[in-house]
XYZ file of C-alpha atoms in Angstrom:
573
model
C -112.428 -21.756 -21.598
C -109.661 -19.245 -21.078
C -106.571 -20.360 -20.013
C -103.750 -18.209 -17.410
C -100.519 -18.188 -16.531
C -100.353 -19.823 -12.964
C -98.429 -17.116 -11.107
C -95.011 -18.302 -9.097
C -95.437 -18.654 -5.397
C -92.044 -17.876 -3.174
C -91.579 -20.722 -0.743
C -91.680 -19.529 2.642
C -88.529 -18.290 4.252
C -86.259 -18.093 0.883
C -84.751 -14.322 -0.409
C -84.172 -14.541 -4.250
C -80.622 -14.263 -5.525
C -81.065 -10.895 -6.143
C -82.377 -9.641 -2.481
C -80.798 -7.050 -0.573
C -79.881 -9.112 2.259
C -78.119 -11.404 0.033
C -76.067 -8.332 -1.572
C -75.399 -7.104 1.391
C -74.168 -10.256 2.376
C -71.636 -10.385 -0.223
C -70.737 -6.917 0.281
C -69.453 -7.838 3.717
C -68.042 -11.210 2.949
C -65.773 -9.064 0.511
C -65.004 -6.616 2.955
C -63.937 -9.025 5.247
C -61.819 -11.344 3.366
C -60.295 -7.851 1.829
C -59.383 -7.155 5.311
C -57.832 -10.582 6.156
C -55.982 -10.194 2.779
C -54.397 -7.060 3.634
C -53.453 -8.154 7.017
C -51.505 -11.183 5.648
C -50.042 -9.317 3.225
C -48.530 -6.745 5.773
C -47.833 -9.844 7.882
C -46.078 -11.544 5.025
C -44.078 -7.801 4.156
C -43.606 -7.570 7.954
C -41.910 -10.720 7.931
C -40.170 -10.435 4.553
C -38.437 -6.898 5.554
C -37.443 -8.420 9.149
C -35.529 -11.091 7.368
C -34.179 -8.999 4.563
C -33.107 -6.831 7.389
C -31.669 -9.371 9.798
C -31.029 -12.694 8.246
C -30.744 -10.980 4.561
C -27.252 -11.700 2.855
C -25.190 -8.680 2.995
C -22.518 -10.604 0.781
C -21.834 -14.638 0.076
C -18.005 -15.992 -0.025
C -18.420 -18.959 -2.231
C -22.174 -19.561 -1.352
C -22.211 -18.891 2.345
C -24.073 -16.066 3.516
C -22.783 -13.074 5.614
C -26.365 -11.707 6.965
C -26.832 -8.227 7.827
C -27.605 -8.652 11.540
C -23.676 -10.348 10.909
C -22.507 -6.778 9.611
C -24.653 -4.505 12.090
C -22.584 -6.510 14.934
C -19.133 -6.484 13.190
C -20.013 -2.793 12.281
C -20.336 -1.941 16.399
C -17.339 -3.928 17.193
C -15.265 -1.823 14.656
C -17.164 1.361 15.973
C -16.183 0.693 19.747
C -12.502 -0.148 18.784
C -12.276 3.362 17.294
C -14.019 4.941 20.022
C -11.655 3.067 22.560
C -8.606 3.806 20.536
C -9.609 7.735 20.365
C -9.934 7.364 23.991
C -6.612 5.865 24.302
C -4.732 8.897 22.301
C -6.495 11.652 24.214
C -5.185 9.917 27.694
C -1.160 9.560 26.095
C -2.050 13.061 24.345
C -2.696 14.525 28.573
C -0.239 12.577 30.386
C 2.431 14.347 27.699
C 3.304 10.873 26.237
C 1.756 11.836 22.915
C 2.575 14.813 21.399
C -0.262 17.428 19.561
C 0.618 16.884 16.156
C 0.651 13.287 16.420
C -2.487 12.965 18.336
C -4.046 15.110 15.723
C -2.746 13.146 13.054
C -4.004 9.733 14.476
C -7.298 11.284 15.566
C -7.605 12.128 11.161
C -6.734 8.538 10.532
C -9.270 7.085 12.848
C -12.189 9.882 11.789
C -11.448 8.661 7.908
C -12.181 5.061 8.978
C -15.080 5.863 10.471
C -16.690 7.260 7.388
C -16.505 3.943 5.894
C -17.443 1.619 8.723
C -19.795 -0.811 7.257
C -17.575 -1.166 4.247
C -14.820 -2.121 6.559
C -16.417 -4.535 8.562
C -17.960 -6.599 5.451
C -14.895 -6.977 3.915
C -12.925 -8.198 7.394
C -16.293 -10.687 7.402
C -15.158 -11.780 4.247
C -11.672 -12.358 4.826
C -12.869 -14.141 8.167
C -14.768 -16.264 6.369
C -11.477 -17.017 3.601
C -9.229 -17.108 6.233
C -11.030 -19.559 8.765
C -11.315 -22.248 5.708
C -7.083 -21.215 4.966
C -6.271 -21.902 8.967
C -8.268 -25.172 8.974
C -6.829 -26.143 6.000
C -3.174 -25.521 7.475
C -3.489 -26.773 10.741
C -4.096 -23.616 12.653
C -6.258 -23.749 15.546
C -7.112 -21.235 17.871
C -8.176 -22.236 21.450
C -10.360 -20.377 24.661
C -7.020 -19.584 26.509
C -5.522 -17.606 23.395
C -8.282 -15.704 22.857
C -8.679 -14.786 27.383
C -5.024 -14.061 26.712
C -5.348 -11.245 23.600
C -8.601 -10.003 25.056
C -6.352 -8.818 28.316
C -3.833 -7.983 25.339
C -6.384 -5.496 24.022
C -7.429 -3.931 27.453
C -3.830 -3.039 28.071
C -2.034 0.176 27.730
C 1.656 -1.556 26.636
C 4.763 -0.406 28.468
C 6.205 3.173 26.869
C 9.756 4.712 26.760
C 10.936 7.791 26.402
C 13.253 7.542 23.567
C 16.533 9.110 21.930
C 18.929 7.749 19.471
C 22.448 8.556 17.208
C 22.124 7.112 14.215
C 25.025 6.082 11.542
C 23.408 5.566 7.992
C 26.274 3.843 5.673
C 27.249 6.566 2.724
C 26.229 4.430 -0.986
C 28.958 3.104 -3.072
C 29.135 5.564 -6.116
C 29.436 1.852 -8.063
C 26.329 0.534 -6.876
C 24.075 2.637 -5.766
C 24.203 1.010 -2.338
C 26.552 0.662 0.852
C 29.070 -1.650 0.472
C 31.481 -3.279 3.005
C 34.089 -0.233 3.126
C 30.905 2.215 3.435
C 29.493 -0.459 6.444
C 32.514 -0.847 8.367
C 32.801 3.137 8.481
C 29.506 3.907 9.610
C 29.983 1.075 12.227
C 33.815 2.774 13.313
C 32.024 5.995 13.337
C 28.945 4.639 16.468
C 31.146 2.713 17.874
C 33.520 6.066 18.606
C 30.516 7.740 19.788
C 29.716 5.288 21.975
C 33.016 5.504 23.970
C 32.825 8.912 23.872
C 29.502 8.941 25.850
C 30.818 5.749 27.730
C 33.882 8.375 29.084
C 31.497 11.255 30.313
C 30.747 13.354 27.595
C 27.697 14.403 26.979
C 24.320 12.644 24.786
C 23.251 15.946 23.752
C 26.535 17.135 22.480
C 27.259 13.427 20.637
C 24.100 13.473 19.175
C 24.123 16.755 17.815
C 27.532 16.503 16.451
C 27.413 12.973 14.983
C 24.303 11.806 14.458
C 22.547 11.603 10.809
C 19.173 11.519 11.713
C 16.850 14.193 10.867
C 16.052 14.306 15.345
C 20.097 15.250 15.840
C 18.898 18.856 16.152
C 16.736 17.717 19.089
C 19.618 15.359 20.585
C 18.067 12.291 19.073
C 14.745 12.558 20.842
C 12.247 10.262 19.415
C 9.711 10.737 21.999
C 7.557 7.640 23.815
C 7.661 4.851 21.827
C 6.268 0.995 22.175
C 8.417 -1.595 21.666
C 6.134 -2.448 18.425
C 5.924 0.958 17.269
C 7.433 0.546 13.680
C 10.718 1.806 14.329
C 13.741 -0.359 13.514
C 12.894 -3.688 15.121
C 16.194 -4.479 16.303
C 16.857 -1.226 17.536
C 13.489 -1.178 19.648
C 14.351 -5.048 21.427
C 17.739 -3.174 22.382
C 15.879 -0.297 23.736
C 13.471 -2.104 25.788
C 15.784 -4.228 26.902
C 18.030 -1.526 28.382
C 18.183 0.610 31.922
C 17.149 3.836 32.542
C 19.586 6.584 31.430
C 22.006 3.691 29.973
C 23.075 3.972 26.273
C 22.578 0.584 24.458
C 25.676 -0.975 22.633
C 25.698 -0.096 18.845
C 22.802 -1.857 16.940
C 22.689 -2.628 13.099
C 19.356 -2.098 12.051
C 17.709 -3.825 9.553
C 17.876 -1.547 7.507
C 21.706 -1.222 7.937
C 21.642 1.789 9.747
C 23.818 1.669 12.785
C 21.999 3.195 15.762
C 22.865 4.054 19.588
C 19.820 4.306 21.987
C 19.136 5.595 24.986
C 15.959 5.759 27.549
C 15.307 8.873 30.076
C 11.522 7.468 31.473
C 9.444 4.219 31.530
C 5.850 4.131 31.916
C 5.042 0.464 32.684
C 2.029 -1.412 30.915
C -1.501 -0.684 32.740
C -4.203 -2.997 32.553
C -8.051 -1.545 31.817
C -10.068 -2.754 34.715
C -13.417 -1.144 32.679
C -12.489 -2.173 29.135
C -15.523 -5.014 29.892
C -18.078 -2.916 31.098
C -17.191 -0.421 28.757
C -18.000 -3.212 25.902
C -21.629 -3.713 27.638
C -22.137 -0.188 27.935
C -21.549 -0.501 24.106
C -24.041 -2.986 23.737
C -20.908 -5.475 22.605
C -22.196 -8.804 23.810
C -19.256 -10.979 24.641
C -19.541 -13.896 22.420
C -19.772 -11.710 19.592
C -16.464 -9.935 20.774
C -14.604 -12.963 21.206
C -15.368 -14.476 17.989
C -14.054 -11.219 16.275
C -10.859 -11.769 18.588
C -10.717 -15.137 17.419
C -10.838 -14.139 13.513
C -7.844 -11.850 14.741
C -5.668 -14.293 16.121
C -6.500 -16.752 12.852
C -5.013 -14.131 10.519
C -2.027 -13.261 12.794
C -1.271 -17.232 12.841
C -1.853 -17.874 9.736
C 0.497 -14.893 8.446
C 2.937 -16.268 10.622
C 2.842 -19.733 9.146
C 2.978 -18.163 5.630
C 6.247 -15.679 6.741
C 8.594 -19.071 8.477
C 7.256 -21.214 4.821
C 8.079 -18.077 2.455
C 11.076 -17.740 4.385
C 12.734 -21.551 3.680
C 15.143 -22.095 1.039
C 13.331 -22.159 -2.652
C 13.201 -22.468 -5.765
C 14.305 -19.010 -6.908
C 14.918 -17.352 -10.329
C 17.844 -14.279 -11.170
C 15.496 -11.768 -12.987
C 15.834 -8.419 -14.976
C 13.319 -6.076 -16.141
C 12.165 -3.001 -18.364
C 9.684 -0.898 -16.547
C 7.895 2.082 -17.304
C 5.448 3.878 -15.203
C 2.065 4.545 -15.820
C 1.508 7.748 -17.647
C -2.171 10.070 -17.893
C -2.810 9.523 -22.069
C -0.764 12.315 -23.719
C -1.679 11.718 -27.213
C 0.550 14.937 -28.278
C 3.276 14.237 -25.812
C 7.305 13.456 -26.131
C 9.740 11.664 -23.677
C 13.101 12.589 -23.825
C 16.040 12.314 -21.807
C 18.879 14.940 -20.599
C 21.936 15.892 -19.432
C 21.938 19.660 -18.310
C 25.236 21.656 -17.720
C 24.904 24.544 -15.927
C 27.548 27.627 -15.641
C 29.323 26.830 -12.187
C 26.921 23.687 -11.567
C 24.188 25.594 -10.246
C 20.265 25.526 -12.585
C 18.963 27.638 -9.819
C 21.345 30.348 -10.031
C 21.877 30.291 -13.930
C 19.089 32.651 -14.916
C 20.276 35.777 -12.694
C 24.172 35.118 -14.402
C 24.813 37.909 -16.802
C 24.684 36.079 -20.473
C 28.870 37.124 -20.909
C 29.912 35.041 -17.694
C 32.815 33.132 -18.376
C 30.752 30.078 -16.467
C 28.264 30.204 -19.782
C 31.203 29.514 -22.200
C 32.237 26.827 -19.444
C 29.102 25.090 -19.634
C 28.443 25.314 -23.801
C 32.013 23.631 -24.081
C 31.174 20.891 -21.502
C 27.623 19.831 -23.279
C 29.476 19.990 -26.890
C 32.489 17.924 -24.858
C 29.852 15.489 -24.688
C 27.454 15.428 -27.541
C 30.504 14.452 -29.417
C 31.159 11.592 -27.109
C 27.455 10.272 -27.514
C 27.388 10.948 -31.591
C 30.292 8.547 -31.053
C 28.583 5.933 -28.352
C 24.683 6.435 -27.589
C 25.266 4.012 -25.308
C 26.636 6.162 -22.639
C 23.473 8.228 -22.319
C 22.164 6.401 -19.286
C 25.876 6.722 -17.307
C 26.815 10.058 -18.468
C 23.893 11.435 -17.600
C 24.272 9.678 -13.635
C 27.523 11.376 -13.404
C 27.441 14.498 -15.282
C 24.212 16.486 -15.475
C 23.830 18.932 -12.433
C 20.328 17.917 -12.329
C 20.427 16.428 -9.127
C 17.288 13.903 -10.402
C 19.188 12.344 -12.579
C 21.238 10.343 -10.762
C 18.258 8.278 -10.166
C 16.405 9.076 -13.281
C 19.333 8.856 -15.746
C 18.062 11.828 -17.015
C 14.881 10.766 -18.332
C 11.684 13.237 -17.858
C 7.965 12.438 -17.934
C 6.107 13.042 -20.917
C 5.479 16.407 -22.141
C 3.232 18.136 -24.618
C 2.923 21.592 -25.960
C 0.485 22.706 -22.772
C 3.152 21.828 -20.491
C 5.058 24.401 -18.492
C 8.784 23.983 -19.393
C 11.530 26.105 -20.644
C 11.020 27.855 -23.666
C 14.052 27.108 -25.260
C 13.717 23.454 -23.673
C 10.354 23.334 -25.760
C 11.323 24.442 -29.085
C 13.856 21.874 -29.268
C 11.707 18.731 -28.162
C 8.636 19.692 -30.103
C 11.334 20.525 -33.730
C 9.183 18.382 -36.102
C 10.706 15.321 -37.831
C 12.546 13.843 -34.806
C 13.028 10.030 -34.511
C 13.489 7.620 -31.660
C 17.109 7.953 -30.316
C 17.884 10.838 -32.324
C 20.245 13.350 -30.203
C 19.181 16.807 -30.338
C 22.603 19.376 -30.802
C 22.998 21.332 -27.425
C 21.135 24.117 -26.709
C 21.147 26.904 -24.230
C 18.112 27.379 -21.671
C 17.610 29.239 -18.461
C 19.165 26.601 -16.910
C 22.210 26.284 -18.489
C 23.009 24.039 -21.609
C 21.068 20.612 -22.685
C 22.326 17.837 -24.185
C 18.923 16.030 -25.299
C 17.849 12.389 -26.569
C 14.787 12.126 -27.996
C 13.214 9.168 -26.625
C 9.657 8.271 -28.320
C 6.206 9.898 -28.848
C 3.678 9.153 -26.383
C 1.948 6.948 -29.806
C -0.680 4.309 -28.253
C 1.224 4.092 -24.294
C 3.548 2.434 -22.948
C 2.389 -0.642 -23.569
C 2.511 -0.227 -27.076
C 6.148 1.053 -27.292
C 7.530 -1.770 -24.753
C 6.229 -4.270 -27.297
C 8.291 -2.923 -29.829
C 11.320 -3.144 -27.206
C 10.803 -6.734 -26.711
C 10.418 -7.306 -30.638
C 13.868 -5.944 -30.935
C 15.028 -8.087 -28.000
C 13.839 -11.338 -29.799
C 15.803 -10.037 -33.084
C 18.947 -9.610 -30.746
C 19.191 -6.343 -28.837
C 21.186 -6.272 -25.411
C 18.751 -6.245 -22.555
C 20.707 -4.633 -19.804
C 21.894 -1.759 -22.761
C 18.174 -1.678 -23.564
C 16.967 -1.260 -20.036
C 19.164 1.447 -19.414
C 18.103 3.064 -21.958
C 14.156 2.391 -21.831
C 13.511 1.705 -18.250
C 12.198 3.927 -15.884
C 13.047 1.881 -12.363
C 16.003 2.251 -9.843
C 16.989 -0.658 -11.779
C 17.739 0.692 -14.948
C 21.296 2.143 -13.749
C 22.263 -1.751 -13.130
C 20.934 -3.287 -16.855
C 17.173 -4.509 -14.975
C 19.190 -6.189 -12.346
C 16.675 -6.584 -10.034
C 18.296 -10.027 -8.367
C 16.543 -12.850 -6.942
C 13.405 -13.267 -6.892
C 11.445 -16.013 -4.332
C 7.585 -16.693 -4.669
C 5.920 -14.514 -1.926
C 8.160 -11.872 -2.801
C 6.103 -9.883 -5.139
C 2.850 -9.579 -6.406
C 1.011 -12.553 -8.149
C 0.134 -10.139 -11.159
C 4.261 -9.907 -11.215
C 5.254 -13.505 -10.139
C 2.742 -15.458 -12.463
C 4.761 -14.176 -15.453
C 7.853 -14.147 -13.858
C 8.060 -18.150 -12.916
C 5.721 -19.335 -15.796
C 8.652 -17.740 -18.169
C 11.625 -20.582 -19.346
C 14.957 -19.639 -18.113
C 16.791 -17.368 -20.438
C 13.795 -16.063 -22.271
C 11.693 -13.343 -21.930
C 8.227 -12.933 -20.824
C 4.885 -11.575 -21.855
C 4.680 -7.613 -21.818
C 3.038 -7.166 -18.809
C 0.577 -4.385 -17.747
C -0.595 -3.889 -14.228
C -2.879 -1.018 -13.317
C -1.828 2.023 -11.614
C 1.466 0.991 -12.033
C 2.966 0.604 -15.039
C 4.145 -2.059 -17.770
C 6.401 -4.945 -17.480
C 8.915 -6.764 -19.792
C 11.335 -9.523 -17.885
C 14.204 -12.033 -18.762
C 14.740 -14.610 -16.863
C 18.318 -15.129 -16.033
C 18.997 -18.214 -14.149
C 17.126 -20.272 -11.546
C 18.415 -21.939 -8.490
C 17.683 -22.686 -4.517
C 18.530 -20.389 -2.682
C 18.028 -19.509 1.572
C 16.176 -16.234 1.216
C 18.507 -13.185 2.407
C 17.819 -10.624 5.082
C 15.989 -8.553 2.663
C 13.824 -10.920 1.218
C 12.879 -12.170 4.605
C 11.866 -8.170 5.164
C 9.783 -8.119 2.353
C 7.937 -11.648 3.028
C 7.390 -10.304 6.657
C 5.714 -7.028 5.044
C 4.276 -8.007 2.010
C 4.596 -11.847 2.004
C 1.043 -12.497 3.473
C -1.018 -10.040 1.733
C 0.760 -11.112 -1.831
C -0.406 -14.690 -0.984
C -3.964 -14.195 0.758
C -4.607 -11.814 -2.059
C -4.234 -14.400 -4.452
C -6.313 -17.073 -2.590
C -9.023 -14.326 -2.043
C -9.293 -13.605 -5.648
C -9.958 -17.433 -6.325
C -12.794 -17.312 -4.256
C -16.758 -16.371 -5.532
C -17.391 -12.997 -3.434
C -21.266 -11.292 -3.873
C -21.245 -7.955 -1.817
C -24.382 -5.800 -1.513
C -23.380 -2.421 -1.685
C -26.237 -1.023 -0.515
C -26.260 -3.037 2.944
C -22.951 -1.357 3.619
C -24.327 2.297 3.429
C -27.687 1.038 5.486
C -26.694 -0.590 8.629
C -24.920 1.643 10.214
């Protein structure tokens, strides 16, 4: 019997695994589901870029999110108030309330903002954001009828003047440095006679020309058209707009103790911008948006306001001195010294054409031997000798002390041999010498060394061991203050900086603080001198309502956690 395989019968109506119908089945299953991938994937893209685009942070203050759609709306807002504010200068600039160079000028200022846009509007997002959580925190509230009210504010073109004025500045006390009551009372005895004078029929153009101080005498005092806020004196402006037509004001003291006459020839009254709202939907501005950055506006202004009338109630002050010098590019080969230059009949410009045998040469060697002698005797009158002596007119402010200097720099000849002679010392005095300037009496103040900061340190060591700090500031420091031992007065919080208060009021009475660097400015060493209240003075007040707001938001800003995406800023515009 033989025996065979049985052969395999396919059932009817079944392909194998491995048919082509079955392959090409998968084939276009594959396709398919390829397809729907790659549609959900662009969907899912689609949708990632929108939001990365629109909702997408563009920064975070403290974990809140400023989105980019945010920006690209603050970013128009700040585009149409520069467009509107151009506008604004080339109308004044044709009705001949605006003159060409000033139009031009402002027109720079405005272009320059505009190349910076986005950056601008993020950060006034951020301090929006800071601020709003400051306001609530104080109290502040801002309601609908405020922000109707500065919205009209904005449309309007404020009330101008035409403006002149004869201005009195108080001379300085040669003492101090400043006016004094004697210097005051003359400047005011000096307005107050031209005032009369106009009062009894003479003329404003001949008083002003003849009397006045101000660099606009030549042009009879004309200022031009002015606002009442434009900057000027503040005092002087309320007077102005408070007076008639062609009627000279009374004499005002300025707050800056200038003593000022004014006097208006034209008024051009405010005008309200009927179009400034369609002009915002031609923008594409919607008004909600608008408002809410008029709102942020009005936040700030209150809240500086609140922080001005606290700053400017009696406080806890302190008397303070200081040692400053200024910041200095590193000159690792470079010398400071300090001089007192003579000069044959007082004059370093016209000492070089003077024939060598002028009796005014032997004048001027004798003088700066006269006193060399007197300082080999007392260092110590460097600082004031050099105030009242040299015929460098700088030095009354300086005291005589240069910036650094190296062997690159462009100086005297004769100047440079003598401040690069090797072996010199710290305080050493260098005999006079003769340049084309006329003769030098020199002090040899340090090497550049390390900086500043590294040679103030070794000031305050010999502070702690017993040195005079108002000798040693004269000599060392590089301020107005040096003249007056440091003196720089009282001091209230709000007044300066934090980077200068911090140090300032965490120092104990009597001592001296940390040496204190602050960049792009220079280095700090302070004694405390006394502490008391004290009702802030006029000055102080001026300085809290400049600086008092931005010293304290700037503080409160830096506390706060701040992400920024520096791209956004370059991409939304």
């Amino acid at each position: 019997m033989t025996l065979r395989a049985k052969p395999v019968v396919k059932g009817p109506g079944r392909s194998g695994w491995n048919s082509e119908d079955r392959k090409t089945f998968l084939t276009n299953l594959a396709f398919v589901l390829a397809i729907a991938v790659s549609i959900l994937i662009l969907i899912g893209y689609a949708g990632i870029s929108w939001y990365n685009d629109h909702l997408g942070a563009a920064a975070t203050v403290d974990g809140a999110t400023i989105s980019r759609d945010d920006l690209r709306q603050r970013t128009a807002i700040e585009d149409f108030r520069i467009k509107y504010t151009e506008s604004r200068i080339r109308t004044l600039q044709a009705a001949g309330r605006l003159s060409e160079a000033a139009a031009t000028s402002q027109l720079q200022f405005l272009a320059q903002r505009s190349q910076n846009l986005a950056g601008i509007a993020l950060e006034r997002l951020i301090d929006s954001s800071i601020q709003s959580k400051l306001a609530t925190a104080a109290g502040i509230a801002v309601s609908d009828a405020d922000i109707d009210a500065q919205v009209i504010t904005e449309a309007t073109i404020v009330e101008q003047r035409h403006v002149f004025t004869i201005e009195i500045t108080p001379a300085n006390d040669p003492a101090t440095g400043k006016p004094g009551d004697a210097e005051t009372a003359a400047a005011k005895t000096v307005a107050q006679a031209a005032l009369a004078k106009i009062r009894a029929g003479s003329s404003w153009d001949d008083v002003a020309k003849t009397t006045s101080d101000a660099i606009s005498a030549a042009q009879s005092g004309d200022l031009g058209w002015l606002p009442e806020e434009s900057g000027y004196d503040k005092p002087f402006m309320t007077a102005v707009f408070a007076a008639a037509v062609d009627k000279p004001t009374d004499v005002i003291e300025g707050a800056d103790g200038v003593f000022r006459i004014g006097r208006v020839s034209e008024v051009a009254s405010a005008t309200v911008d009927q179009t400034y709202s369609v002009r915002l939907d031609d923008a594409g501005i919607k008004p909600e948006a608008y408002r809410e950055v008029v709102r942020a506006d009005l936040v700030r202004t209150a809240l500086g306001d609140k922080i001005v009338a606290d700053l400017s109630k009696p406080s806890l002050q302190r008397r303070v001195a200081q040692i400053y010098m200024a910041s200095a590019a590193p000159q690792p080969e470079g010398v400071k010294v300090r001089h007192i230059l003579i000069s044959p009949n007082h004059d370093p410009a016209g000492a070089a054409a003077l024939a060598a045998d002028n009796p005014a040469w032997t004048t001027a060697k004798e003088s700066a031997q006269a006193l060399y002698a007197q300082l080999l005797k007392d260092p110590t009158q460097f600082d004031e000798l050099a105030r009242t002596k040299s015929d460098e007119q700088s030095a009354i402010t300086s005291g005589g002390k240069l910036p650094y200097y190296d062997r690159s720099s462009q100086i005297d000849t004769a100047f440079g041999v003598a401040i690069f002679a090797p072996g010199l010392k710290p305080g050493q005095l260098i005999a006079p010498f003769k340049s084309a300037f006329g003769w030098h009496v020199v002090q040899f103040m340090r090497p550049y060394g390390k900086g500043e900061a590294d040679w103030i340190a070794t000031v305050r060591t010999q502070l702690v061991g017993g040195a005079d700090f108002a000798q040693m500031a004269r000599d060392q420091g590089e301020g107005t203050e040096a003249a007056f031992g440091g003196d720089i007065s009282w001091v209230a919080k709000g007044q300066l900086s934090d980077a200068k208060e911090g140090p300032i009021f965490a120092t104990a009475v009597d001592g001296l603080s940390d040496v204190v660097s602050i960049p792009s400015d220079g280095v700090y060493l302070w004694k405390i001198l006394g502490e008391e209240m004290r009702t802030p003075t006029k000055d102080q007040i001026a300085t809290f309502e400049s600086d008092g707001f931005n010293n304290w938001y700037a503080a409160k800003k830096a506390a706060v956690t701040i992400t920024r995406d520096t791209v956004t800023t370059g991409a939304t515009q």
